[in-house]
Amino acid sequence: MVGIKRERLIITASLVVVFIGFLTALINHREDHLYRTLAAMLGLSVPLILPKKLVYPPKKLKPFLSPIYNEGTMAVLAVFIAVHVSLVNVPFTHYDLFHRDWRNADMISHFLGGLTVWLIVAQILSELDGVGLKLTRREILLYTFIIFYALSIGWEVMEKLSESEISFIHESPANKLRDLLMDTLGALFGWWMVEKRGYPFGLEGD
């Protein structure tokens, strides 16, 4: 019970941080950050509301919704979102560490993003036995990293294709490799958390 309260506190605190980011966007007249913080607040509200409104999700959807029902996973996601939003516009300042004032700040977001994505994918795959698809531990790990790298590389490709449309996105091949390295370190940390600490869930199977 103490753990659950702690994680809900983290999610709520992250919501507050994002709301401060929303106020900062209003003060700085940053329309892009208004949309970003509104989307973040909406997303962070889901794990606080959905499990109460839909106590028993449909069986076929349960594996895919399982990360939302795990407050530990959602706490990690909440920290990632709060940190990323704060890097893009440091609360109550004009500093944009992510795109302008300290471009290396994206290393932090990529590490936390890699950690979060890996945990979400791993949890979904580990819950698929609920819909009749039983995977071994080795299969879960293999498919998790395949999906993880497909998403990570896909994101970098999408960013590259967006360079002509979005002026502040322009990264060298070396920067892209660094982003993937930080993604990987985040994923490996997530693997360590799950395997060694059993947090925020454990991997079942042979």
mmCIF file with all atom_site columns, C-alpha atoms in Angstrom:
data_model
loop_
_atom_site.group_PDB
_atom_site.id
_atom_site.type_symbol
_atom_site.label_atom_id
_atom_site.label_alt_id
_atom_site.label_comp_id
_atom_site.label_asym_id
_atom_site.label_entity_id
_atom_site.label_seq_id
_atom_site.pdbx_PDB_ins_code
_atom_site.Cartn_x
_atom_site.Cartn_y
_atom_site.Cartn_z
_atom_site.occupancy
_atom_site.B_iso_or_equiv
_atom_site.pdbx_formal_charge
_atom_site.auth_seq_id
_atom_site.auth_comp_id
_atom_site.auth_asym_id
_atom_site.auth_atom_id
_atom_site.pdbx_PDB_model_num
ATOM 1   C CA . MET A 1 1   ? 0.000   0.000   0.000   1.00 0.00 ? 1   MET A CA 1
ATOM 2   C CA . VAL A 1 2   ? 2.886   2.379   0.798   1.00 0.00 ? 2   VAL A CA 1
ATOM 3   C CA . GLY A 1 3   ? 4.424   1.700   -2.632  1.00 0.00 ? 3   GLY A CA 1
ATOM 4   C CA . ILE A 1 4   ? 1.170   2.474   -4.401  1.00 0.00 ? 4   ILE A CA 1
ATOM 5   C CA . LYS A 1 5   ? 0.807   5.749   -2.529  1.00 0.00 ? 5   LYS A CA 1
ATOM 6   C CA . ARG A 1 6   ? 4.393   6.683   -3.377  1.00 0.00 ? 6   ARG A CA 1
ATOM 7   C CA . GLU A 1 7   ? 3.922   6.084   -7.087  1.00 0.00 ? 7   GLU A CA 1
ATOM 8   C CA . ARG A 1 8   ? 0.621   7.935   -7.238  1.00 0.00 ? 8   ARG A CA 1
ATOM 9   C CA . LEU A 1 9   ? 2.396   10.807  -5.497  1.00 0.00 ? 9   LEU A CA 1
ATOM 10  C CA . ILE A 1 10  ? 5.090   10.767  -8.189  1.00 0.00 ? 10  ILE A CA 1
ATOM 11  C CA . ILE A 1 11  ? 2.465   10.847  -10.950 1.00 0.00 ? 11  ILE A CA 1
ATOM 12  C CA . THR A 1 12  ? 0.590   13.674  -9.231  1.00 0.00 ? 12  THR A CA 1
ATOM 13  C CA . ALA A 1 13  ? 3.801   15.634  -8.637  1.00 0.00 ? 13  ALA A CA 1
ATOM 14  C CA . SER A 1 14  ? 4.709   15.214  -12.303 1.00 0.00 ? 14  SER A CA 1
ATOM 15  C CA . LEU A 1 15  ? 1.305   16.578  -13.240 1.00 0.00 ? 15  LEU A CA 1
ATOM 16  C CA . VAL A 1 16  ? 2.008   19.635  -11.101 1.00 0.00 ? 16  VAL A CA 1
ATOM 17  C CA . VAL A 1 17  ? 5.405   20.123  -12.781 1.00 0.00 ? 17  VAL A CA 1
ATOM 18  C CA . VAL A 1 18  ? 3.792   19.907  -16.215 1.00 0.00 ? 18  VAL A CA 1
ATOM 19  C CA . PHE A 1 19  ? 1.090   22.375  -15.146 1.00 0.00 ? 19  PHE A CA 1
ATOM 20  C CA . ILE A 1 20  ? 3.855   24.784  -14.118 1.00 0.00 ? 20  ILE A CA 1
ATOM 21  C CA . GLY A 1 21  ? 5.257   24.239  -17.594 1.00 0.00 ? 21  GLY A CA 1
ATOM 22  C CA . PHE A 1 22  ? 1.846   25.144  -19.007 1.00 0.00 ? 22  PHE A CA 1
ATOM 23  C CA . LEU A 1 23  ? 1.843   28.399  -17.017 1.00 0.00 ? 23  LEU A CA 1
ATOM 24  C CA . THR A 1 24  ? 5.368   29.088  -18.273 1.00 0.00 ? 24  THR A CA 1
ATOM 25  C CA . ALA A 1 25  ? 4.193   28.590  -21.847 1.00 0.00 ? 25  ALA A CA 1
ATOM 26  C CA . LEU A 1 26  ? 1.407   31.109  -21.256 1.00 0.00 ? 26  LEU A CA 1
ATOM 27  C CA . ILE A 1 27  ? 3.849   33.635  -19.812 1.00 0.00 ? 27  ILE A CA 1
ATOM 28  C CA . ASN A 1 28  ? 6.330   33.133  -22.662 1.00 0.00 ? 28  ASN A CA 1
ATOM 29  C CA . HIS A 1 29  ? 3.643   32.988  -25.380 1.00 0.00 ? 29  HIS A CA 1
ATOM 30  C CA . ARG A 1 30  ? 5.010   29.659  -26.620 1.00 0.00 ? 30  ARG A CA 1
ATOM 31  C CA . GLU A 1 31  ? 2.194   28.066  -28.552 1.00 0.00 ? 31  GLU A CA 1
ATOM 32  C CA . ASP A 1 32  ? 4.148   24.880  -29.225 1.00 0.00 ? 32  ASP A CA 1
ATOM 33  C CA . HIS A 1 33  ? 4.744   24.383  -25.504 1.00 0.00 ? 33  HIS A CA 1
ATOM 34  C CA . LEU A 1 34  ? 1.076   25.021  -24.718 1.00 0.00 ? 34  LEU A CA 1
ATOM 35  C CA . TYR A 1 35  ? 0.088   22.092  -26.923 1.00 0.00 ? 35  TYR A CA 1
ATOM 36  C CA . ARG A 1 36  ? 2.905   19.964  -25.507 1.00 0.00 ? 36  ARG A CA 1
ATOM 37  C CA . THR A 1 37  ? 1.984   20.559  -21.877 1.00 0.00 ? 37  THR A CA 1
ATOM 38  C CA . LEU A 1 38  ? -1.753  20.130  -22.492 1.00 0.00 ? 38  LEU A CA 1
ATOM 39  C CA . ALA A 1 39  ? -1.107  16.769  -24.168 1.00 0.00 ? 39  ALA A CA 1
ATOM 40  C CA . ALA A 1 40  ? 1.209   15.788  -21.302 1.00 0.00 ? 40  ALA A CA 1
ATOM 41  C CA . MET A 1 41  ? -1.362  16.681  -18.630 1.00 0.00 ? 41  MET A CA 1
ATOM 42  C CA . LEU A 1 42  ? -4.032  14.729  -20.483 1.00 0.00 ? 42  LEU A CA 1
ATOM 43  C CA . GLY A 1 43  ? -1.740  11.717  -20.781 1.00 0.00 ? 43  GLY A CA 1
ATOM 44  C CA . LEU A 1 44  ? -0.714  11.794  -17.118 1.00 0.00 ? 44  LEU A CA 1
ATOM 45  C CA . SER A 1 45  ? -4.353  11.969  -16.064 1.00 0.00 ? 45  SER A CA 1
ATOM 46  C CA . VAL A 1 46  ? -5.151  8.645   -17.735 1.00 0.00 ? 46  VAL A CA 1
ATOM 47  C CA . PRO A 1 47  ? -3.394  6.345   -15.177 1.00 0.00 ? 47  PRO A CA 1
ATOM 48  C CA . LEU A 1 48  ? -5.039  8.274   -12.353 1.00 0.00 ? 48  LEU A CA 1
ATOM 49  C CA . ILE A 1 49  ? -8.542  8.014   -13.810 1.00 0.00 ? 49  ILE A CA 1
ATOM 50  C CA . LEU A 1 50  ? -8.874  4.969   -16.097 1.00 0.00 ? 50  LEU A CA 1
ATOM 51  C CA . PRO A 1 51  ? -8.154  2.218   -13.502 1.00 0.00 ? 51  PRO A CA 1
ATOM 52  C CA . LYS A 1 52  ? -10.890 3.688   -11.302 1.00 0.00 ? 52  LYS A CA 1
ATOM 53  C CA . LYS A 1 53  ? -13.421 4.074   -14.106 1.00 0.00 ? 53  LYS A CA 1
ATOM 54  C CA . LEU A 1 54  ? -12.618 0.778   -15.825 1.00 0.00 ? 54  LEU A CA 1
ATOM 55  C CA . VAL A 1 55  ? -11.678 -1.595  -13.047 1.00 0.00 ? 55  VAL A CA 1
ATOM 56  C CA . TYR A 1 56  ? -11.871 -4.689  -15.248 1.00 0.00 ? 56  TYR A CA 1
ATOM 57  C CA . PRO A 1 57  ? -10.703 -3.915  -18.803 1.00 0.00 ? 57  PRO A CA 1
ATOM 58  C CA . PRO A 1 58  ? -11.808 -6.168  -21.703 1.00 0.00 ? 58  PRO A CA 1
ATOM 59  C CA . LYS A 1 59  ? -9.789  -9.364  -21.794 1.00 0.00 ? 59  LYS A CA 1
ATOM 60  C CA . LYS A 1 60  ? -8.475  -8.803  -25.319 1.00 0.00 ? 60  LYS A CA 1
ATOM 61  C CA . LEU A 1 61  ? -7.292  -5.297  -24.437 1.00 0.00 ? 61  LEU A CA 1
ATOM 62  C CA . LYS A 1 62  ? -5.922  -6.100  -20.991 1.00 0.00 ? 62  LYS A CA 1
ATOM 63  C CA . PRO A 1 63  ? -2.303  -6.844  -22.088 1.00 0.00 ? 63  PRO A CA 1
ATOM 64  C CA . PHE A 1 64  ? -2.105  -3.593  -24.026 1.00 0.00 ? 64  PHE A CA 1
ATOM 65  C CA . LEU A 1 65  ? -3.598  -1.592  -21.161 1.00 0.00 ? 65  LEU A CA 1
ATOM 66  C CA . SER A 1 66  ? -1.518  -3.343  -18.487 1.00 0.00 ? 66  SER A CA 1
ATOM 67  C CA . PRO A 1 67  ? 1.163   -0.591  -18.288 1.00 0.00 ? 67  PRO A CA 1
ATOM 68  C CA . ILE A 1 68  ? -1.566  1.946   -17.457 1.00 0.00 ? 68  ILE A CA 1
ATOM 69  C CA . TYR A 1 69  ? -2.751  -0.252  -14.579 1.00 0.00 ? 69  TYR A CA 1
ATOM 70  C CA . ASN A 1 70  ? 0.801   -0.599  -13.212 1.00 0.00 ? 70  ASN A CA 1
ATOM 71  C CA . GLU A 1 71  ? 1.494   2.520   -11.159 1.00 0.00 ? 71  GLU A CA 1
ATOM 72  C CA . GLY A 1 72  ? 5.217   1.774   -11.083 1.00 0.00 ? 72  GLY A CA 1
ATOM 73  C CA . THR A 1 73  ? 5.437   1.838   -14.879 1.00 0.00 ? 73  THR A CA 1
ATOM 74  C CA . MET A 1 74  ? 3.309   4.967   -14.978 1.00 0.00 ? 74  MET A CA 1
ATOM 75  C CA . ALA A 1 75  ? 5.508   6.646   -12.356 1.00 0.00 ? 75  ALA A CA 1
ATOM 76  C CA . VAL A 1 76  ? 8.537   6.101   -14.613 1.00 0.00 ? 76  VAL A CA 1
ATOM 77  C CA . LEU A 1 77  ? 6.566   7.497   -17.558 1.00 0.00 ? 77  LEU A CA 1
ATOM 78  C CA . ALA A 1 78  ? 5.485   10.473  -15.440 1.00 0.00 ? 78  ALA A CA 1
ATOM 79  C CA . VAL A 1 79  ? 9.075   11.317  -14.477 1.00 0.00 ? 79  VAL A CA 1
ATOM 80  C CA . PHE A 1 80  ? 10.119  11.115  -18.140 1.00 0.00 ? 80  PHE A CA 1
ATOM 81  C CA . ILE A 1 81  ? 7.320   13.434  -19.248 1.00 0.00 ? 81  ILE A CA 1
ATOM 82  C CA . ALA A 1 82  ? 7.907   15.962  -16.447 1.00 0.00 ? 82  ALA A CA 1
ATOM 83  C CA . VAL A 1 83  ? 11.662  16.084  -17.087 1.00 0.00 ? 83  VAL A CA 1
ATOM 84  C CA . HIS A 1 84  ? 11.279  16.361  -20.865 1.00 0.00 ? 84  HIS A CA 1
ATOM 85  C CA . VAL A 1 85  ? 8.695   19.145  -20.628 1.00 0.00 ? 85  VAL A CA 1
ATOM 86  C CA . SER A 1 86  ? 10.912  21.025  -18.174 1.00 0.00 ? 86  SER A CA 1
ATOM 87  C CA . LEU A 1 87  ? 13.945  20.725  -20.455 1.00 0.00 ? 87  LEU A CA 1
ATOM 88  C CA . VAL A 1 88  ? 12.030  22.112  -23.426 1.00 0.00 ? 88  VAL A CA 1
ATOM 89  C CA . ASN A 1 89  ? 11.134  25.182  -21.374 1.00 0.00 ? 89  ASN A CA 1
ATOM 90  C CA . VAL A 1 90  ? 12.615  25.499  -17.884 1.00 0.00 ? 90  VAL A CA 1
ATOM 91  C CA . PRO A 1 91  ? 9.732   26.585  -15.616 1.00 0.00 ? 91  PRO A CA 1
ATOM 92  C CA . PHE A 1 92  ? 9.320   30.355  -15.265 1.00 0.00 ? 92  PHE A CA 1
ATOM 93  C CA . THR A 1 93  ? 12.277  31.102  -17.544 1.00 0.00 ? 93  THR A CA 1
ATOM 94  C CA . HIS A 1 94  ? 12.886  31.526  -21.268 1.00 0.00 ? 94  HIS A CA 1
ATOM 95  C CA . TYR A 1 95  ? 15.484  28.743  -21.364 1.00 0.00 ? 95  TYR A CA 1
ATOM 96  C CA . ASP A 1 96  ? 14.914  25.977  -23.898 1.00 0.00 ? 96  ASP A CA 1
ATOM 97  C CA . LEU A 1 97  ? 17.628  23.469  -22.979 1.00 0.00 ? 97  LEU A CA 1
ATOM 98  C CA . PHE A 1 98  ? 16.380  20.876  -25.416 1.00 0.00 ? 98  PHE A CA 1
ATOM 99  C CA . HIS A 1 99  ? 16.359  22.858  -28.666 1.00 0.00 ? 99  HIS A CA 1
ATOM 100 C CA . ARG A 1 100 ? 18.473  25.966  -28.088 1.00 0.00 ? 100 ARG A CA 1
ATOM 101 C CA . ASP A 1 101 ? 20.391  26.700  -24.878 1.00 0.00 ? 101 ASP A CA 1
ATOM 102 C CA . TRP A 1 102 ? 21.950  23.298  -24.130 1.00 0.00 ? 102 TRP A CA 1
ATOM 103 C CA . ARG A 1 103 ? 21.448  20.904  -27.021 1.00 0.00 ? 103 ARG A CA 1
ATOM 104 C CA . ASN A 1 104 ? 23.026  18.028  -25.063 1.00 0.00 ? 104 ASN A CA 1
ATOM 105 C CA . ALA A 1 105 ? 19.956  17.995  -22.817 1.00 0.00 ? 105 ALA A CA 1
ATOM 106 C CA . ASP A 1 106 ? 18.339  15.564  -25.247 1.00 0.00 ? 106 ASP A CA 1
ATOM 107 C CA . MET A 1 107 ? 20.638  12.888  -23.798 1.00 0.00 ? 107 MET A CA 1
ATOM 108 C CA . ILE A 1 108 ? 18.565  12.991  -20.606 1.00 0.00 ? 108 ILE A CA 1
ATOM 109 C CA . SER A 1 109 ? 15.288  12.665  -22.494 1.00 0.00 ? 109 SER A CA 1
ATOM 110 C CA . HIS A 1 110 ? 16.610  9.826   -24.640 1.00 0.00 ? 110 HIS A CA 1
ATOM 111 C CA . PHE A 1 111 ? 17.804  7.880   -21.601 1.00 0.00 ? 111 PHE A CA 1
ATOM 112 C CA . LEU A 1 112 ? 14.500  8.276   -19.761 1.00 0.00 ? 112 LEU A CA 1
ATOM 113 C CA . GLY A 1 113 ? 12.559  7.720   -22.975 1.00 0.00 ? 113 GLY A CA 1
ATOM 114 C CA . GLY A 1 114 ? 14.472  4.506   -23.699 1.00 0.00 ? 114 GLY A CA 1
ATOM 115 C CA . LEU A 1 115 ? 13.805  3.309   -20.149 1.00 0.00 ? 115 LEU A CA 1
ATOM 116 C CA . THR A 1 116 ? 10.095  4.095   -20.416 1.00 0.00 ? 116 THR A CA 1
ATOM 117 C CA . VAL A 1 117 ? 9.538   2.606   -23.869 1.00 0.00 ? 117 VAL A CA 1
ATOM 118 C CA . TRP A 1 118 ? 11.386  -0.589  -22.962 1.00 0.00 ? 118 TRP A CA 1
ATOM 119 C CA . LEU A 1 119 ? 9.355   -1.066  -19.783 1.00 0.00 ? 119 LEU A CA 1
ATOM 120 C CA . ILE A 1 120 ? 6.041   -0.502  -21.570 1.00 0.00 ? 120 ILE A CA 1
ATOM 121 C CA . VAL A 1 121 ? 6.862   -2.890  -24.420 1.00 0.00 ? 121 VAL A CA 1
ATOM 122 C CA . ALA A 1 122 ? 8.229   -5.537  -22.041 1.00 0.00 ? 122 ALA A CA 1
ATOM 123 C CA . GLN A 1 123 ? 5.158   -5.387  -19.832 1.00 0.00 ? 123 GLN A CA 1
ATOM 124 C CA . ILE A 1 124 ? 2.756   -5.701  -22.762 1.00 0.00 ? 124 ILE A CA 1
ATOM 125 C CA . LEU A 1 125 ? 4.627   -8.721  -24.145 1.00 0.00 ? 125 LEU A CA 1
ATOM 126 C CA . SER A 1 126 ? 4.800   -10.352 -20.710 1.00 0.00 ? 126 SER A CA 1
ATOM 127 C CA . GLU A 1 127 ? 1.006   -10.051 -20.377 1.00 0.00 ? 127 GLU A CA 1
ATOM 128 C CA . LEU A 1 128 ? 0.132   -11.605 -23.746 1.00 0.00 ? 128 LEU A CA 1
ATOM 129 C CA . ASP A 1 129 ? -0.466  -14.995 -22.148 1.00 0.00 ? 129 ASP A CA 1
ATOM 130 C CA . GLY A 1 130 ? -3.784  -13.500 -21.039 1.00 0.00 ? 130 GLY A CA 1
ATOM 131 C CA . VAL A 1 131 ? -4.945  -13.603 -24.660 1.00 0.00 ? 131 VAL A CA 1
ATOM 132 C CA . GLY A 1 132 ? -3.495  -17.029 -25.406 1.00 0.00 ? 132 GLY A CA 1
ATOM 133 C CA . LEU A 1 133 ? -0.014  -16.054 -26.604 1.00 0.00 ? 133 LEU A CA 1
ATOM 134 C CA . LYS A 1 134 ? 2.457   -17.525 -24.139 1.00 0.00 ? 134 LYS A CA 1
ATOM 135 C CA . LEU A 1 135 ? 6.031   -16.299 -24.607 1.00 0.00 ? 135 LEU A CA 1
ATOM 136 C CA . THR A 1 136 ? 9.114   -17.581 -22.834 1.00 0.00 ? 136 THR A CA 1
ATOM 137 C CA . ARG A 1 137 ? 11.335  -15.167 -20.938 1.00 0.00 ? 137 ARG A CA 1
ATOM 138 C CA . ARG A 1 138 ? 13.909  -15.346 -23.753 1.00 0.00 ? 138 ARG A CA 1
ATOM 139 C CA . GLU A 1 139 ? 11.265  -14.614 -26.386 1.00 0.00 ? 139 GLU A CA 1
ATOM 140 C CA . ILE A 1 140 ? 9.938   -11.678 -24.378 1.00 0.00 ? 140 ILE A CA 1
ATOM 141 C CA . LEU A 1 141 ? 13.414  -10.158 -24.123 1.00 0.00 ? 141 LEU A CA 1
ATOM 142 C CA . LEU A 1 142 ? 14.194  -10.785 -27.796 1.00 0.00 ? 142 LEU A CA 1
ATOM 143 C CA . TYR A 1 143 ? 10.937  -9.319  -29.103 1.00 0.00 ? 143 TYR A CA 1
ATOM 144 C CA . THR A 1 144 ? 11.117  -6.435  -26.641 1.00 0.00 ? 144 THR A CA 1
ATOM 145 C CA . PHE A 1 145 ? 14.478  -5.299  -27.984 1.00 0.00 ? 145 PHE A CA 1
ATOM 146 C CA . ILE A 1 146 ? 13.415  -5.843  -31.605 1.00 0.00 ? 146 ILE A CA 1
ATOM 147 C CA . ILE A 1 147 ? 10.345  -3.643  -31.099 1.00 0.00 ? 147 ILE A CA 1
ATOM 148 C CA . PHE A 1 148 ? 12.363  -1.183  -29.025 1.00 0.00 ? 148 PHE A CA 1
ATOM 149 C CA . TYR A 1 149 ? 14.948  -0.649  -31.772 1.00 0.00 ? 149 TYR A CA 1
ATOM 150 C CA . ALA A 1 150 ? 12.273  -0.497  -34.457 1.00 0.00 ? 150 ALA A CA 1
ATOM 151 C CA . LEU A 1 151 ? 10.617  2.337   -32.525 1.00 0.00 ? 151 LEU A CA 1
ATOM 152 C CA . SER A 1 152 ? 13.898  4.105   -31.677 1.00 0.00 ? 152 SER A CA 1
ATOM 153 C CA . ILE A 1 153 ? 15.292  3.971   -35.206 1.00 0.00 ? 153 ILE A CA 1
ATOM 154 C CA . GLY A 1 154 ? 11.890  4.855   -36.625 1.00 0.00 ? 154 GLY A CA 1
ATOM 155 C CA . TRP A 1 155 ? 11.814  7.968   -34.416 1.00 0.00 ? 155 TRP A CA 1
ATOM 156 C CA . GLU A 1 156 ? 15.259  9.066   -35.613 1.00 0.00 ? 156 GLU A CA 1
ATOM 157 C CA . VAL A 1 157 ? 14.251  8.534   -39.254 1.00 0.00 ? 157 VAL A CA 1
ATOM 158 C CA . MET A 1 158 ? 11.078  10.544  -38.705 1.00 0.00 ? 158 MET A CA 1
ATOM 159 C CA . GLU A 1 159 ? 13.116  13.361  -37.144 1.00 0.00 ? 159 GLU A CA 1
ATOM 160 C CA . LYS A 1 160 ? 15.491  13.339  -40.104 1.00 0.00 ? 160 LYS A CA 1
ATOM 161 C CA . LEU A 1 161 ? 12.613  13.534  -42.570 1.00 0.00 ? 161 LEU A CA 1
ATOM 162 C CA . SER A 1 162 ? 11.158  16.443  -40.578 1.00 0.00 ? 162 SER A CA 1
ATOM 163 C CA . GLU A 1 163 ? 14.286  18.597  -40.765 1.00 0.00 ? 163 GLU A CA 1
ATOM 164 C CA . SER A 1 164 ? 13.076  20.500  -43.827 1.00 0.00 ? 164 SER A CA 1
ATOM 165 C CA . GLU A 1 165 ? 9.781   21.352  -42.097 1.00 0.00 ? 165 GLU A CA 1
ATOM 166 C CA . ILE A 1 166 ? 10.958  22.071  -38.526 1.00 0.00 ? 166 ILE A CA 1
ATOM 167 C CA . SER A 1 167 ? 13.855  24.512  -38.287 1.00 0.00 ? 167 SER A CA 1
ATOM 168 C CA . PHE A 1 168 ? 15.149  23.501  -34.835 1.00 0.00 ? 168 PHE A CA 1
ATOM 169 C CA . ILE A 1 169 ? 15.502  19.812  -35.781 1.00 0.00 ? 169 ILE A CA 1
ATOM 170 C CA . HIS A 1 170 ? 18.884  19.378  -37.416 1.00 0.00 ? 170 HIS A CA 1
ATOM 171 C CA . GLU A 1 171 ? 21.131  16.648  -36.070 1.00 0.00 ? 171 GLU A CA 1
ATOM 172 C CA . SER A 1 172 ? 24.318  15.126  -37.422 1.00 0.00 ? 172 SER A CA 1
ATOM 173 C CA . PRO A 1 173 ? 24.750  11.356  -37.921 1.00 0.00 ? 173 PRO A CA 1
ATOM 174 C CA . ALA A 1 174 ? 26.967  11.350  -34.811 1.00 0.00 ? 174 ALA A CA 1
ATOM 175 C CA . ASN A 1 175 ? 24.153  12.938  -32.804 1.00 0.00 ? 175 ASN A CA 1
ATOM 176 C CA . LYS A 1 176 ? 21.722  10.311  -34.084 1.00 0.00 ? 176 LYS A CA 1
ATOM 177 C CA . LEU A 1 177 ? 24.072  7.546   -32.947 1.00 0.00 ? 177 LEU A CA 1
ATOM 178 C CA . ARG A 1 178 ? 24.427  9.218   -29.551 1.00 0.00 ? 178 ARG A CA 1
ATOM 179 C CA . ASP A 1 179 ? 20.628  9.367   -29.251 1.00 0.00 ? 179 ASP A CA 1
ATOM 180 C CA . LEU A 1 180 ? 20.390  5.635   -29.985 1.00 0.00 ? 180 LEU A CA 1
ATOM 181 C CA . LEU A 1 181 ? 23.154  4.952   -27.452 1.00 0.00 ? 181 LEU A CA 1
ATOM 182 C CA . MET A 1 182 ? 21.260  6.841   -24.743 1.00 0.00 ? 182 MET A CA 1
ATOM 183 C CA . ASP A 1 183 ? 18.045  5.029   -25.732 1.00 0.00 ? 183 ASP A CA 1
ATOM 184 C CA . THR A 1 184 ? 19.912  1.735   -25.350 1.00 0.00 ? 184 THR A CA 1
ATOM 185 C CA . LEU A 1 185 ? 21.359  2.651   -21.952 1.00 0.00 ? 185 LEU A CA 1
ATOM 186 C CA . GLY A 1 186 ? 17.858  3.518   -20.765 1.00 0.00 ? 186 GLY A CA 1
ATOM 187 C CA . ALA A 1 187 ? 16.530  0.196   -22.045 1.00 0.00 ? 187 ALA A CA 1
ATOM 188 C CA . LEU A 1 188 ? 19.337  -1.750  -20.385 1.00 0.00 ? 188 LEU A CA 1
ATOM 189 C CA . PHE A 1 189 ? 18.631  0.033   -17.108 1.00 0.00 ? 189 PHE A CA 1
ATOM 190 C CA . GLY A 1 190 ? 14.978  -0.977  -17.460 1.00 0.00 ? 190 GLY A CA 1
ATOM 191 C CA . TRP A 1 191 ? 16.055  -4.580  -18.045 1.00 0.00 ? 191 TRP A CA 1
ATOM 192 C CA . TRP A 1 192 ? 18.203  -4.427  -14.899 1.00 0.00 ? 192 TRP A CA 1
ATOM 193 C CA . MET A 1 193 ? 15.290  -3.019  -12.874 1.00 0.00 ? 193 MET A CA 1
ATOM 194 C CA . VAL A 1 194 ? 12.960  -5.794  -13.993 1.00 0.00 ? 194 VAL A CA 1
ATOM 195 C CA . GLU A 1 195 ? 15.451  -8.662  -13.712 1.00 0.00 ? 195 GLU A CA 1
ATOM 196 C CA . LYS A 1 196 ? 17.286  -7.694  -10.530 1.00 0.00 ? 196 LYS A CA 1
ATOM 197 C CA . ARG A 1 197 ? 14.691  -5.676  -8.635  1.00 0.00 ? 197 ARG A CA 1
ATOM 198 C CA . GLY A 1 198 ? 11.446  -7.092  -9.985  1.00 0.00 ? 198 GLY A CA 1
ATOM 199 C CA . TYR A 1 199 ? 10.282  -3.511  -10.421 1.00 0.00 ? 199 TYR A CA 1
ATOM 200 C CA . PRO A 1 200 ? 7.897   -2.286  -11.684 1.00 0.00 ? 200 PRO A CA 1
ATOM 201 C CA . PHE A 1 201 ? 7.025   -5.864  -12.661 1.00 0.00 ? 201 PHE A CA 1
ATOM 202 C CA . GLY A 1 202 ? 8.722   -9.213  -13.093 1.00 0.00 ? 202 GLY A CA 1
ATOM 203 C CA . LEU A 1 203 ? 9.181   -11.264 -16.254 1.00 0.00 ? 203 LEU A CA 1
ATOM 204 C CA . GLU A 1 204 ? 7.475   -14.597 -16.145 1.00 0.00 ? 204 GLU A CA 1
ATOM 205 C CA . GLY A 1 205 ? 8.287   -17.612 -18.296 1.00 0.00 ? 205 GLY A CA 1
ATOM 206 C CA . ASP A 1 206 ? 11.039  -20.151 -18.682 1.00 0.00 ? 206 ASP A CA 1
#
